[in-house]
Short mmCIF file of C-alpha atoms and ligand atoms in Angstrom, two decimals:
data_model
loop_
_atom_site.label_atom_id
_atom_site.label_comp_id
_atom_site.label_asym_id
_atom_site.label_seq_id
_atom_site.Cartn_x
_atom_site.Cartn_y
_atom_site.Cartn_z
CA UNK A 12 37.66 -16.76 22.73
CA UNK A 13 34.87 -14.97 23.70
CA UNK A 14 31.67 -16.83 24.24
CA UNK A 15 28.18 -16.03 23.05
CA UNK A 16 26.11 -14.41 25.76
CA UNK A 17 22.45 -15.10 26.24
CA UNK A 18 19.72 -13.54 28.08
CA UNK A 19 16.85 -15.55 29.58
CA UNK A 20 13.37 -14.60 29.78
CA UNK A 21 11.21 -15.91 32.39
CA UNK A 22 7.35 -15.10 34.02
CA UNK A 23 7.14 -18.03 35.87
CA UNK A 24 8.50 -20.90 37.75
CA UNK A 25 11.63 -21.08 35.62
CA UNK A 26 12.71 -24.46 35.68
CA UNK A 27 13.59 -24.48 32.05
CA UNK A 28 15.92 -21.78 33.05
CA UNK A 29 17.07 -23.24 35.54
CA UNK A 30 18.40 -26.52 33.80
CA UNK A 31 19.62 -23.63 31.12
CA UNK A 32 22.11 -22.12 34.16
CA UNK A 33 22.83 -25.63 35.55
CA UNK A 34 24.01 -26.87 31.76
CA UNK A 35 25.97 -23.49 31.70
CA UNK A 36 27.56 -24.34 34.62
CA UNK A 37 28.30 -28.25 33.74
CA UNK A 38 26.32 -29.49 31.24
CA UNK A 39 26.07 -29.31 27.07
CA UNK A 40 26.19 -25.79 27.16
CA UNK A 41 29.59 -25.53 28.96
CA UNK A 42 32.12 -23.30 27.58
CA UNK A 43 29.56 -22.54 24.71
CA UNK A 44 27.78 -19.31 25.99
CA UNK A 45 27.81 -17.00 29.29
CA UNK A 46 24.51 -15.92 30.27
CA UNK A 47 24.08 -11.74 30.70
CA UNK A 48 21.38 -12.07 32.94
CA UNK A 49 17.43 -12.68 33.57
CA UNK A 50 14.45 -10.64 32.93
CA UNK A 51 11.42 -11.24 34.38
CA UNK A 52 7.89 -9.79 33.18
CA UNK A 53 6.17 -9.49 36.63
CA UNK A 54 8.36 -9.53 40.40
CA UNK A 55 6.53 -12.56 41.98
CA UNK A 56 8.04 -14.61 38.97
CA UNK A 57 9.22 -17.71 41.31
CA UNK A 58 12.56 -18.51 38.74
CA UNK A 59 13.77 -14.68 39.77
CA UNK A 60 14.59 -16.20 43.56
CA UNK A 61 15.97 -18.94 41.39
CA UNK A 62 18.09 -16.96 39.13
CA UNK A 63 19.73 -15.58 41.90
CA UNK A 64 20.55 -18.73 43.35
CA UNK A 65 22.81 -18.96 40.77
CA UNK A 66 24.52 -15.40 41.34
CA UNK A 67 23.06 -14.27 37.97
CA UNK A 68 22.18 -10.67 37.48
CA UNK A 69 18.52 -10.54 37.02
CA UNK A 70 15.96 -7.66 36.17
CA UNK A 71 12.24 -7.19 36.82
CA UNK A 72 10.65 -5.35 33.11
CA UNK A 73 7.05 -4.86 34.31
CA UNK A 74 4.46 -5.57 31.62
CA UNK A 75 1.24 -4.63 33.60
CA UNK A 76 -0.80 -2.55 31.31
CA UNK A 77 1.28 -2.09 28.27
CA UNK A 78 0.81 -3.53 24.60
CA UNK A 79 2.78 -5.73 23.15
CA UNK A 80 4.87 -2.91 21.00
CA UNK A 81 5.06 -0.60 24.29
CA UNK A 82 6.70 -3.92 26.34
CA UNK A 83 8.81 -4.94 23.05
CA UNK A 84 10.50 -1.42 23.62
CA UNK A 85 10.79 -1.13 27.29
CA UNK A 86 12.39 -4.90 26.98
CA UNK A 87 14.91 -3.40 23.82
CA UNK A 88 15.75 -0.94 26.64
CA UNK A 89 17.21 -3.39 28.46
CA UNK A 90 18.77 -6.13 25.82
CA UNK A 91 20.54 -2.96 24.69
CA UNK A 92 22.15 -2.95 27.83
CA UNK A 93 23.28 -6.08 28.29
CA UNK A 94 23.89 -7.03 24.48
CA UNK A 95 23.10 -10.54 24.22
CA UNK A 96 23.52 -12.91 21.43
CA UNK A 97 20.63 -14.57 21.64
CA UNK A 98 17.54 -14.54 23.50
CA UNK A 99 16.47 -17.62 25.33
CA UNK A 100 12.33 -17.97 25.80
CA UNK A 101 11.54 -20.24 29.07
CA UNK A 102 7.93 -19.78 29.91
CA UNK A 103 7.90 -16.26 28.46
CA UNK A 104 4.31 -15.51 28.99
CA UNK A 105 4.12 -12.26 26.77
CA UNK A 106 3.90 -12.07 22.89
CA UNK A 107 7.56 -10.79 21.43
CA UNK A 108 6.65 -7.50 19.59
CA UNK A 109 7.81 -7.20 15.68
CA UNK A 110 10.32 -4.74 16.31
CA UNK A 111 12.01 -6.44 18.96
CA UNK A 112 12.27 -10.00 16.01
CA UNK A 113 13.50 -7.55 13.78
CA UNK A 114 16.12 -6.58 16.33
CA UNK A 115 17.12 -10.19 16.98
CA UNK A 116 16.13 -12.18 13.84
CA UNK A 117 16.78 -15.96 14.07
CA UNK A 118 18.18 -14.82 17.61
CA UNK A 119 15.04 -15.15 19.88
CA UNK A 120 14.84 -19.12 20.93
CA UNK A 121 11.11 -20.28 22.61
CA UNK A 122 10.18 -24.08 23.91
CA UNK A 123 6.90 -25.06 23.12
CA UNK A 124 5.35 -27.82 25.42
CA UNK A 125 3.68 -29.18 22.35
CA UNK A 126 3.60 -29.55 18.22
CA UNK A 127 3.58 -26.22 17.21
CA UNK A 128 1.83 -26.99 14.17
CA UNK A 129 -0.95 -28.94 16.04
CA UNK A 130 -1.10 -26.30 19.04
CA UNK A 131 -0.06 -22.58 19.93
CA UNK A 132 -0.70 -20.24 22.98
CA UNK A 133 -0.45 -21.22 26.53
CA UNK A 134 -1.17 -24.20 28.71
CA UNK A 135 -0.23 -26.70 26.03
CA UNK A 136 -0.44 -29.56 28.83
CA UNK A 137 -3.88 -28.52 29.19
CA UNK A 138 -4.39 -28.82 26.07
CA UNK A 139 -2.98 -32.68 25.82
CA UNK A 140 -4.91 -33.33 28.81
CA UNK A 141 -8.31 -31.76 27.82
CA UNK A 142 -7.51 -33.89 24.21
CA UNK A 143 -6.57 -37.33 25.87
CA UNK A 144 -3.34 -37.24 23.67
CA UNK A 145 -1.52 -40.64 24.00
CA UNK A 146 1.92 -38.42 23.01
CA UNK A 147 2.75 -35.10 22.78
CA UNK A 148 5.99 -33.57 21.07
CA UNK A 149 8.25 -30.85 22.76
CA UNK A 150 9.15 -28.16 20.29
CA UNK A 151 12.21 -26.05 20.51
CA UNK A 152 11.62 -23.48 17.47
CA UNK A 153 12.93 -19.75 16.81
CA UNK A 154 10.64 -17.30 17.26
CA UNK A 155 9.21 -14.95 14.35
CA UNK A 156 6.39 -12.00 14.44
CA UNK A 157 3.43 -15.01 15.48
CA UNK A 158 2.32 -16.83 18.25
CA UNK A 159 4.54 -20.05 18.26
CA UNK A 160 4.60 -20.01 14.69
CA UNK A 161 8.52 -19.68 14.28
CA UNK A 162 10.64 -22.33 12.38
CA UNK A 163 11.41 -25.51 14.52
CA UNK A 164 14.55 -26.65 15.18
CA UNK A 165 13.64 -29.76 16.65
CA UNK A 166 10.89 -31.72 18.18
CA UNK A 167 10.67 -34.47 20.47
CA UNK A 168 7.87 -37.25 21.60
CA UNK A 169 6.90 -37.71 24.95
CA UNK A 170 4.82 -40.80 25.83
CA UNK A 171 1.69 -39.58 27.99
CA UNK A 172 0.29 -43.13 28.22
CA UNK A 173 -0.90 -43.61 31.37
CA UNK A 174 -0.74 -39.80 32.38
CA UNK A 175 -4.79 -39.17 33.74
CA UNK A 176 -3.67 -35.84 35.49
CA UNK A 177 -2.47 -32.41 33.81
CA UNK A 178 0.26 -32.41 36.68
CA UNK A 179 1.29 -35.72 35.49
CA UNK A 180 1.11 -34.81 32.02
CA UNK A 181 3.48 -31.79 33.23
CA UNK A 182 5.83 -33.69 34.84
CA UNK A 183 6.27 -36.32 31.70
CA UNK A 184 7.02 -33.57 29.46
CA UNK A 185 9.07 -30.60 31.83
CA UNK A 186 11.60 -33.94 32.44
CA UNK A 187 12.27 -34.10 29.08
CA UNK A 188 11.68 -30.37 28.10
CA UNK A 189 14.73 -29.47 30.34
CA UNK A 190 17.32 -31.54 28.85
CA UNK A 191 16.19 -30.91 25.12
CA UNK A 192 15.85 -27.06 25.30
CA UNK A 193 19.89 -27.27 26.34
CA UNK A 194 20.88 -29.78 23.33
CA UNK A 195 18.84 -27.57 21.19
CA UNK A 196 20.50 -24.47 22.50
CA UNK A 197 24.05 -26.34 21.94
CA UNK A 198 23.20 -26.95 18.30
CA UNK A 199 21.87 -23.26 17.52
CA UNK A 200 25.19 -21.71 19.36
CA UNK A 201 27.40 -24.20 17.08
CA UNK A 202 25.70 -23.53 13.97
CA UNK A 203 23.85 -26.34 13.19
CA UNK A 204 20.22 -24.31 12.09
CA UNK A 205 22.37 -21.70 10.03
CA UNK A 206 19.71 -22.51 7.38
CA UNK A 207 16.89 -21.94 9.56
CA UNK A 208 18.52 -18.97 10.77
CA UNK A 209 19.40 -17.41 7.01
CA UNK A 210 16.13 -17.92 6.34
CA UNK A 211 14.82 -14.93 8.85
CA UNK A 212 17.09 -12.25 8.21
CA UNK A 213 15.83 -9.08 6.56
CA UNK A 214 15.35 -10.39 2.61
CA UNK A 215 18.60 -7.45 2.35
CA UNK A 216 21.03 -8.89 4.58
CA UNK A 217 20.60 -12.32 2.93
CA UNK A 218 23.84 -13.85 0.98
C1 GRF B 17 7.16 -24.84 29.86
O1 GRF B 17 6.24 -25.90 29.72
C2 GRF B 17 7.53 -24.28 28.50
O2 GRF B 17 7.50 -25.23 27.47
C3 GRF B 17 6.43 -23.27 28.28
O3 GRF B 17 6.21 -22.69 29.54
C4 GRF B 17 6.55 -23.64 30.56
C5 GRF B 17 7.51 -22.95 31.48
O4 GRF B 17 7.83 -23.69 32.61
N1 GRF B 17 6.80 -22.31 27.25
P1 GRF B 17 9.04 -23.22 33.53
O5 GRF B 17 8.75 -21.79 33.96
O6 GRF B 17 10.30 -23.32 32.74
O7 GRF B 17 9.02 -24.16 34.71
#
């Protein structure tokens, strides 16, 4: 049987990716996929030195100075090469250009460290911090043409009582964010959101 493969985009620390590769290698996402490899928007990404940790092929795709349509093509470049099934968001700091959703519809995954409906863009522990949130909710959605506007697979609550710092907000919610991103990830691969995924294919393709 062969296994769905999935590519992992990182620009940062990449410890979402990192619990990705760990539940690849023994967790919930055992024996569901193979991961093709890692891309990386800018080389001082920390996760890259972490990626190859894990003897995983990874690939710097510079953004520095181009547009959103200009990176979407220089990262289809790439994706063509390696052929992935899906593509797995985890702290993807650049905005996925139309072409390249059109390329992968209902096949481009992002985690959201809050309510997508409440919040979108970056920093969302910031955000909870600079709004004294008692709870914030971890959303694992597919990604469409906006900015963390995709539809959401699932969400899930993370108590921030007590949390007075951002980096303890962080810490609440990356805890939780790196097991649910995998059981989210499980569910997409075994067909669980094949609503959710009908629902963005090209209004042609649809059954
Ligand atoms: C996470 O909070 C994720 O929800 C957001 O970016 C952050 C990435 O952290 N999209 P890391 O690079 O996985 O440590």
């Amino acid at each position: 049987m062969t296994l769905p493969r999935i590519a992992l985009l990182i620009s940062g620390c990449g410890s979402n990716m990192e619990a990705i590769l760990r539940s690849v290698d023994q967790g919930v996402l055992h024996r569901r996929c193979t991961v093709c490899g890692v891309i990386a928007n800018c080389s001082d990404a920390p996760g890259l030195d972490r990626a190859r940790a894990f003897g995983v092929e990874t690939r710097v795709v510079p953004s520095d100075g181009l547009g959103t349509s200009a990176y979407g093509r220089r990262l289809l470049a790439t994706l063509s090469e390696w052929k992935p099934d899906y593509i797995v968001l985890a702290g993807f700091m650049r905005i996925i250009s139309p072409e390249l959703v059109a390329a992968y519809p209902g096949r481009i995954v992002n985690i959201h460290p809050a309510d997508t409906a409440a919040y979108q863009g970056p920093d969302g522990y910031g955000w909870a911090a600079s709004q004294k949130l008692p709870e914030t909710m971890i959303t694992v959605h597919l990604v469409d043409e906006g900015i963390d506007t995709g539809p959401i697979l699932r969400q899930r609550h993370v108590s921030l009582k007590g949390a007075r710092t951002k980096a303890e907000i962080a810490r609440r919610g990356l805890s939780v964010e790196h097991e649910f991103y995998s059981e989210c990830l499980a569910e997409l691969l075994d067909g669980r959101y094949a609503d959710l995924v009908e629902g963005m294919m090209p209004r042609a393709g649809r059954g």
